[in-house]
PDB file of C-alpha atoms in Angstrom:
ATOM      1  CA  MET A   1       0.000   0.000   0.000  1.00  0.00           C
ATOM      2  CA  LYS A   2       2.696   2.493   1.031  1.00  0.00           C
ATOM      3  CA  SER A   3       4.924   1.650  -1.942  1.00  0.00           C
ATOM      4  CA  GLN A   4       2.014   1.938  -4.363  1.00  0.00           C
ATOM      5  CA  ALA A   5       0.991   5.300  -2.892  1.00  0.00           C
ATOM      6  CA  CYS A   6       4.546   6.640  -3.210  1.00  0.00           C
ATOM      7  CA  PHE A   7       4.621   5.540  -6.842  1.00  0.00           C
ATOM      8  CA  ALA A   8       1.254   7.122  -7.617  1.00  0.00           C
ATOM      9  CA  LEU A   9       1.924  10.379  -5.789  1.00  0.00           C
ATOM     10  CA  PRO A  10       3.983  12.187  -8.473  1.00  0.00           C
ATOM     11  CA  LEU A  11       1.611  10.985 -11.197  1.00  0.00           C
ATOM     12  CA  LEU A  12      -1.321  12.600  -9.394  1.00  0.00           C
ATOM     13  CA  LEU A  13       0.422  15.671  -8.047  1.00  0.00           C
ATOM     14  CA  LEU A  14       1.252  17.383 -11.345  1.00  0.00           C
ATOM     15  CA  PRO A  15      -2.235  17.385 -12.940  1.00  0.00           C
ATOM     16  CA  VAL A  16      -3.984  18.123  -9.638  1.00  0.00           C
ATOM     17  CA  MET A  17      -1.703  21.020  -8.780  1.00  0.00           C
ATOM     18  CA  ALA A  18      -1.797  22.427 -12.325  1.00  0.00           C
ATOM     19  CA  GLY A  19      -5.579  22.516 -12.053  1.00  0.00           C
ATOM     20  CA  ILE A  20      -5.470  24.123  -8.605  1.00  0.00           C
ATOM     21  CA  PHE A  21      -3.074  26.826  -9.790  1.00  0.00           C
ATOM     22  CA  ALA A  22      -5.223  27.540 -12.838  1.00  0.00           C
ATOM     23  CA  LEU A  23      -8.479  27.744 -10.871  1.00  0.00           C
ATOM     24  CA  SER A  24      -7.056  29.760  -7.990  1.00  0.00           C
ATOM     25  CA  ALA A  25      -5.499  32.269 -10.386  1.00  0.00           C
ATOM     26  CA  ARG A  26      -8.836  32.611 -12.196  1.00  0.00           C
ATOM     27  CA  TRP A  27     -10.708  33.190  -8.933  1.00  0.00           C
ATOM     28  CA  LEU A  28      -8.177  35.271  -6.996  1.00  0.00           C
ATOM     29  CA  GLY A  29      -5.736  36.710  -9.526  1.00  0.00           C
ATOM     30  CA  ALA A  30      -2.198  35.644 -10.338  1.00  0.00           C
ATOM     31  CA  GLU A  31      -0.375  36.560  -7.126  1.00  0.00           C
ATOM     32  CA  ALA A  32      -3.003  35.362  -4.654  1.00  0.00           C
ATOM     33  CA  GLY A  33      -3.683  32.252  -6.732  1.00  0.00           C
ATOM     34  CA  TYR A  34       0.015  31.436  -6.804  1.00  0.00           C
ATOM     35  CA  LEU A  35       0.303  31.704  -3.032  1.00  0.00           C
ATOM     36  CA  LEU A  36      -2.863  29.681  -2.448  1.00  0.00           C
ATOM     37  CA  GLY A  37      -1.579  26.958  -4.751  1.00  0.00           C
ATOM     38  CA  PHE A  38       1.691  26.713  -2.859  1.00  0.00           C
ATOM     39  CA  GLY A  39      -0.124  26.718   0.459  1.00  0.00           C
ATOM     40  CA  PHE A  40      -2.202  23.743  -0.657  1.00  0.00           C
ATOM     41  CA  TYR A  41       0.908  22.000  -2.007  1.00  0.00           C
ATOM     42  CA  TRP A  42       2.832  22.460   1.246  1.00  0.00           C
ATOM     43  CA  LEU A  43      -0.001  21.384   3.535  1.00  0.00           C
ATOM     44  CA  PHE A  44      -1.594  18.549   1.599  1.00  0.00           C
ATOM     45  CA  TRP A  45       1.185  17.015  -0.476  1.00  0.00           C
ATOM     46  CA  CYS A  46       4.349  17.878   1.477  1.00  0.00           C
ATOM     47  CA  LEU A  47       3.145  17.479   5.075  1.00  0.00           C
ATOM     48  CA  LEU A  48      -0.123  15.566   5.377  1.00  0.00           C
ATOM     49  CA  GLY A  49       0.764  13.060   2.656  1.00  0.00           C
ATOM     50  CA  PRO A  50       4.092  11.940   4.178  1.00  0.00           C
ATOM     51  CA  ARG A  51       2.585  12.048   7.688  1.00  0.00           C
ATOM     52  CA  TRP A  52      -0.172   9.669   6.602  1.00  0.00           C
ATOM     53  CA  LEU A  53       2.160   7.326   4.717  1.00  0.00           C
ATOM     54  CA  LEU A  54       4.940   7.175   7.291  1.00  0.00           C
ATOM     55  CA  GLY A  55       3.015   7.361  10.531  1.00  0.00           C
ATOM     56  CA  LYS A  56       3.649   9.670  13.454  1.00  0.00           C
ATOM     57  CA  ALA A  57       6.972   8.292  14.698  1.00  0.00           C
ATOM     58  CA  GLU A  58       8.631   7.886  11.297  1.00  0.00           C
ATOM     59  CA  PHE A  59       7.411  11.274  10.119  1.00  0.00           C
ATOM     60  CA  ALA A  60       8.779  12.927  13.271  1.00  0.00           C
ATOM     61  CA  ALA A  61      12.197  11.395  12.494  1.00  0.00           C
ATOM     62  CA  ILE A  62      12.296  12.475   8.853  1.00  0.00           C
ATOM     63  CA  LEU A  63      14.843  15.236   9.572  1.00  0.00           C
ATOM     64  CA  ARG A  64      16.928  13.018  11.856  1.00  0.00           C
ATOM     65  CA  ASP A  65      20.083  11.544  10.329  1.00  0.00           C
ATOM     66  CA  ARG A  66      20.514   7.793  10.334  1.00  0.00           C
ATOM     67  CA  ALA A  67      24.155   8.308   9.323  1.00  0.00           C
ATOM     68  CA  PRO A  68      26.147  11.548   9.727  1.00  0.00           C
ATOM     69  CA  LEU A  69      26.744  13.538   6.567  1.00  0.00           C
ATOM     70  CA  PHE A  70      30.221  14.682   7.568  1.00  0.00           C
ATOM     71  CA  GLY A  71      31.561  11.246   8.363  1.00  0.00           C
ATOM     72  CA  ARG A  72      34.245   9.282   6.569  1.00  0.00           C
ATOM     73  CA  ALA A  73      31.762   6.875   5.016  1.00  0.00           C
ATOM     74  CA  ASN A  74      29.756   9.753   3.510  1.00  0.00           C
ATOM     75  CA  TRP A  75      32.585  11.826   2.051  1.00  0.00           C
ATOM     76  CA  LEU A  76      31.009  11.875  -1.431  1.00  0.00           C
ATOM     77  CA  ALA A  77      27.620  12.976  -0.096  1.00  0.00           C
ATOM     78  CA  ALA A  78      29.309  15.688   1.982  1.00  0.00           C
ATOM     79  CA  LEU A  79      31.265  16.881  -1.050  1.00  0.00           C
ATOM     80  CA  LEU A  80      28.084  17.016  -3.122  1.00  0.00           C
ATOM     81  CA  TRP A  81      26.296  18.953  -0.400  1.00  0.00           C
ATOM     82  CA  LEU A  82      29.072  21.525  -0.177  1.00  0.00           C
ATOM     83  CA  THR A  83      29.271  21.830  -3.963  1.00  0.00           C
ATOM     84  CA  VAL A  84      25.538  22.283  -4.519  1.00  0.00           C
ATOM     85  CA  THR A  85      25.273  24.760  -1.651  1.00  0.00           C
ATOM     86  CA  LEU A  86      28.274  26.824  -2.739  1.00  0.00           C
ATOM     87  CA  VAL A  87      27.088  26.877  -6.359  1.00  0.00           C
ATOM     88  CA  SER A  88      23.761  28.356  -5.237  1.00  0.00           C
ATOM     89  CA  VAL A  89      25.634  31.015  -3.255  1.00  0.00           C
ATOM     90  CA  TRP A  90      27.736  31.819  -6.323  1.00  0.00           C
ATOM     91  CA  MET A  91      24.668  31.998  -8.593  1.00  0.00           C
ATOM     92  CA  TYR A  92      22.360  34.090  -6.444  1.00  0.00           C
ATOM     93  CA  ALA A  93      24.391  36.045  -3.896  1.00  0.00           C
ATOM     94  CA  GLY A  94      24.862  39.107  -6.118  1.00  0.00           C
ATOM     95  CA  GLU A  95      21.150  39.547  -6.812  1.00  0.00           C
ATOM     96  CA  PHE A  96      20.355  38.851  -3.164  1.00  0.00           C
ATOM     97  CA  LEU A  97      22.698  41.580  -1.923  1.00  0.00           C
ATOM     98  CA  ARG A  98      21.141  44.108  -4.315  1.00  0.00           C
ATOM     99  CA  ALA A  99      17.553  43.246  -3.340  1.00  0.00           C
ATOM    100  CA  PRO A 100      15.383  45.538  -1.172  1.00  0.00           C
ATOM    101  CA  LEU A 101      15.351  44.625   2.506  1.00  0.00           C
ATOM    102  CA  THR A 102      11.582  44.124   2.458  1.00  0.00           C
ATOM    103  CA  LEU A 103      11.897  41.489  -0.247  1.00  0.00           C
ATOM    104  CA  ILE A 104      14.661  39.686   1.671  1.00  0.00           C
ATOM    105  CA  LEU A 105      12.600  39.671   4.867  1.00  0.00           C
ATOM    106  CA  LEU A 106       9.686  38.120   2.985  1.00  0.00           C
ATOM    107  CA  ALA A 107      11.845  35.668   1.050  1.00  0.00           C
ATOM    108  CA  ALA A 108      13.605  34.201   4.088  1.00  0.00           C
ATOM    109  CA  PRO A 109      10.594  32.564   5.825  1.00  0.00           C
ATOM    110  CA  LEU A 110       8.846  31.653   2.566  1.00  0.00           C
ATOM    111  CA  ALA A 111      11.924  30.005   1.055  1.00  0.00           C
ATOM    112  CA  THR A 112      12.647  28.183   4.301  1.00  0.00           C
ATOM    113  CA  LEU A 113       9.070  26.888   4.486  1.00  0.00           C
ATOM    114  CA  ASN A 114       9.211  25.788   0.871  1.00  0.00           C
ATOM    115  CA  GLY A 115      12.645  24.200   1.208  1.00  0.00           C
ATOM    116  CA  PHE A 116      11.764  22.119   4.243  1.00  0.00           C
ATOM    117  CA  CYS A 117       8.325  21.112   2.963  1.00  0.00           C
ATOM    118  CA  GLU A 118       9.624  20.028  -0.432  1.00  0.00           C
ATOM    119  CA  GLU A 119      12.504  18.058   1.033  1.00  0.00           C
ATOM    120  CA  ILE A 120      10.185  16.256   3.441  1.00  0.00           C
ATOM    121  CA  LEU A 121       8.137  15.118   0.455  1.00  0.00           C
ATOM    122  CA  TRP A 122      10.652  14.519  -2.324  1.00  0.00           C
ATOM    123  CA  ARG A 123      13.632  13.318  -0.321  1.00  0.00           C
ATOM    124  CA  GLY A 124      12.557  12.370   3.210  1.00  0.00           C
ATOM    125  CA  LEU A 125       9.486  10.338   2.289  1.00  0.00           C
ATOM    126  CA  TYR A 126      11.198   8.314  -0.419  1.00  0.00           C
ATOM    127  CA  VAL A 127      14.429   7.495   1.407  1.00  0.00           C
ATOM    128  CA  ARG A 128      12.366   6.388   4.414  1.00  0.00           C
ATOM    129  CA  CYS A 129      10.034   4.229   2.319  1.00  0.00           C
ATOM    130  CA  PHE A 130      12.751   2.770   0.076  1.00  0.00           C
ATOM    131  CA  PRO A 131      15.997   2.573   2.061  1.00  0.00           C
ATOM    132  CA  GLN A 132      17.408  -0.188  -0.183  1.00  0.00           C
ATOM    133  CA  ASN A 133      16.036   0.880  -3.576  1.00  0.00           C
ATOM    134  CA  LEU A 134      18.107   3.481  -5.425  1.00  0.00           C
ATOM    135  CA  TRP A 135      15.541   3.869  -8.185  1.00  0.00           C
ATOM    136  CA  MET A 136      12.643   4.658  -5.893  1.00  0.00           C
ATOM    137  CA  ALA A 137      14.692   6.547  -3.310  1.00  0.00           C
ATOM    138  CA  ILE A 138      16.577   8.823  -5.711  1.00  0.00           C
ATOM    139  CA  LEU A 139      15.703   8.640  -9.408  1.00  0.00           C
ATOM    140  CA  TYR A 140      11.917   8.412  -9.332  1.00  0.00           C
ATOM    141  CA  PRO A 141      11.306  11.250  -6.832  1.00  0.00           C
ATOM    142  CA  SER A 142      13.906  13.384  -8.647  1.00  0.00           C
ATOM    143  CA  LEU A 143      11.860  13.063 -11.817  1.00  0.00           C
ATOM    144  CA  GLY A 144       8.645  13.823  -9.939  1.00  0.00           C
ATOM    145  CA  PHE A 145      10.256  16.829  -8.256  1.00  0.00           C
ATOM    146  CA  ALA A 146      11.396  18.196 -11.604  1.00  0.00           C
ATOM    147  CA  LEU A 147       8.039  17.711 -13.329  1.00  0.00           C
ATOM    148  CA  TRP A 148       6.113  19.235 -10.426  1.00  0.00           C
ATOM    149  CA  HIS A 149       7.718  22.572 -11.301  1.00  0.00           C
ATOM    150  CA  LEU A 150       5.566  22.700 -14.432  1.00  0.00           C
ATOM    151  CA  ALA A 151       2.443  23.211 -12.288  1.00  0.00           C
ATOM    152  CA  PRO A 152       3.207  26.722 -10.914  1.00  0.00           C
ATOM    153  CA  GLN A 153       4.153  27.773 -14.437  1.00  0.00           C
ATOM    154  CA  VAL A 154       0.468  27.678 -15.278  1.00  0.00           C
ATOM    155  CA  ILE A 155       0.492  31.129 -13.641  1.00  0.00           C
ATOM    156  CA  PHE A 156       4.055  32.388 -14.063  1.00  0.00           C
ATOM    157  CA  PRO A 157       5.763  30.592 -16.971  1.00  0.00           C
ATOM    158  CA  ALA A 158       9.552  30.393 -17.008  1.00  0.00           C
ATOM    159  CA  GLU A 159      11.380  31.773 -20.028  1.00  0.00           C
ATOM    160  CA  ASN A 160      12.594  28.252 -20.800  1.00  0.00           C
ATOM    161  CA  ALA A 161      10.210  25.844 -19.100  1.00  0.00           C
ATOM    162  CA  ILE A 162      11.871  22.655 -20.349  1.00  0.00           C
ATOM    163  CA  GLY A 163      15.353  23.892 -19.489  1.00  0.00           C
ATOM    164  CA  PHE A 164      14.160  24.812 -16.019  1.00  0.00           C
ATOM    165  CA  VAL A 165      12.664  21.364 -15.435  1.00  0.00           C
ATOM    166  CA  VAL A 166      15.796  19.606 -16.713  1.00  0.00           C
ATOM    167  CA  SER A 167      18.080  21.702 -14.504  1.00  0.00           C
ATOM    168  CA  THR A 168      15.822  20.979 -11.519  1.00  0.00           C
ATOM    169  CA  PHE A 169      16.103  17.250 -12.195  1.00  0.00           C
ATOM    170  CA  PHE A 170      19.895  17.389 -12.148  1.00  0.00           C
ATOM    171  CA  LEU A 171      19.768  19.369  -8.898  1.00  0.00           C
ATOM    172  CA  ALA A 172      17.453  16.773  -7.376  1.00  0.00           C
ATOM    173  CA  LEU A 173      19.824  13.876  -8.107  1.00  0.00           C
ATOM    174  CA  PRO A 174      22.600  14.960  -5.701  1.00  0.00           C
ATOM    175  CA  TYR A 175      19.959  15.948  -3.165  1.00  0.00           C
ATOM    176  CA  GLY A 176      18.511  12.467  -3.454  1.00  0.00           C
ATOM    177  CA  TYR A 177      21.902  10.852  -2.982  1.00  0.00           C
ATOM    178  CA  ILE A 178      22.635  12.991   0.076  1.00  0.00           C
ATOM    179  CA  ALA A 179      19.297  12.086   1.639  1.00  0.00           C
ATOM    180  CA  TYR A 180      19.780   8.423   0.754  1.00  0.00           C
ATOM    181  CA  ARG A 181      23.185   8.281   2.411  1.00  0.00           C
ATOM    182  CA  THR A 182      22.089  10.100   5.571  1.00  0.00           C
ATOM    183  CA  GLY A 183      18.586   8.627   5.721  1.00  0.00           C
ATOM    184  CA  SER A 184      17.019  12.036   6.298  1.00  0.00           C
ATOM    185  CA  ALA A 185      15.970  15.248   4.611  1.00  0.00           C
ATOM    186  CA  LYS A 186      17.763  17.534   7.074  1.00  0.00           C
ATOM    187  CA  TRP A 187      20.797  18.531   5.031  1.00  0.00           C
ATOM    188  CA  THR A 188      18.976  18.861   1.734  1.00  0.00           C
ATOM    189  CA  ALA A 189      16.315  21.005   3.455  1.00  0.00           C
ATOM    190  CA  ILE A 190      19.027  23.331   4.755  1.00  0.00           C
ATOM    191  CA  SER A 191      20.676  23.643   1.350  1.00  0.00           C
ATOM    192  CA  HIS A 192      17.350  23.979  -0.473  1.00  0.00           C
ATOM    193  CA  SER A 193      16.186  26.695   1.916  1.00  0.00           C
ATOM    194  CA  LEU A 194      19.421  28.649   1.629  1.00  0.00           C
ATOM    195  CA  SER A 195      19.270  28.472  -2.153  1.00  0.00           C
ATOM    196  CA  GLY A 196      15.659  29.653  -2.102  1.00  0.00           C
ATOM    197  CA  ILE A 197      16.459  32.565   0.202  1.00  0.00           C
ATOM    198  CA  LEU A 198      19.328  33.701  -2.017  1.00  0.00           C
ATOM    199  CA  ALA A 199      17.071  33.375  -5.067  1.00  0.00           C
ATOM    200  CA  LEU A 200      14.530  35.551  -3.220  1.00  0.00           C
ATOM    201  CA  SER A 201      12.035  32.648  -3.135  1.00  0.00           C
ATOM    202  CA  GLY A 202      11.201  32.836  -6.841  1.00  0.00           C
ATOM    203  CA  TYR A 203       7.730  34.366  -7.254  1.00  0.00           C
ATOM    204  CA  LEU A 204       6.621  33.751  -3.657  1.00  0.00           C
ATOM    205  CA  ALA A 205       8.004  36.853  -1.952  1.00  0.00           C
ATOM    206  CA  PRO A 206       7.317  39.148  -4.936  1.00  0.00           C
ATOM    207  CA  GLY A 207       3.755  37.802  -4.947  1.00  0.00           C
ATOM    208  CA  VAL A 208       3.252  38.680  -1.283  1.00  0.00           C
ATOM    209  CA  LEU A 209       4.841  42.073  -1.855  1.00  0.00           C
ATOM    210  CA  ALA A 210       2.505  42.767  -4.774  1.00  0.00           C
ATOM    211  CA  LEU A 211      -0.505  41.889  -2.639  1.00  0.00           C
ATOM    212  CA  VAL A 212       0.417  44.057   0.328  1.00  0.00           C
ATOM    213  CA  SER A 213       1.814  47.017  -1.602  1.00  0.00           C
ATOM    214  CA  PRO A 214      -0.619  49.881  -2.210  1.00  0.00           C
TER     215      PRO A 214
END
């Protein structure tokens, strides 16, 4: 049952969330619809779904390492974590430092919420459910994670949607390996959140700013 649900989850998530984004944008406008869509995604798919599938105790341990990242046995995972994290700093730090303080203050909690929620779903759930299956622990959720990013583009399309999805897939692979080796989503959630903060949370913080600005 649990394995079948984990397999079905990405197949259902994309069409359901694309429809929710489209309807919420039609009812509420682009910015409010975008935020509502993410709120539903975080609560239903990222938190309630894994909580239901894993149970209370396993879900509570989803950010707890089974093996330390910075240990001798996990040197490759640690190197990948440092590389991915430093690359995000290199890519986004300049824009972040030039951004208005208000936007940074909005981006920090939103990106952190998004980073932790997404890692609980796409890394934590799958490495907990499939601790001995590389395909289902790393490759399959990486593909689902990449394709999910098509759903918010119903409202705010990327300049190169396919390129964005492909690049997200190749980011998800090292994240998946790191989570697989540590048995938790803690380190990927930290890196993901930091990257999101430096990238000013994509359209999330600008959306909030547009709604509250006169």
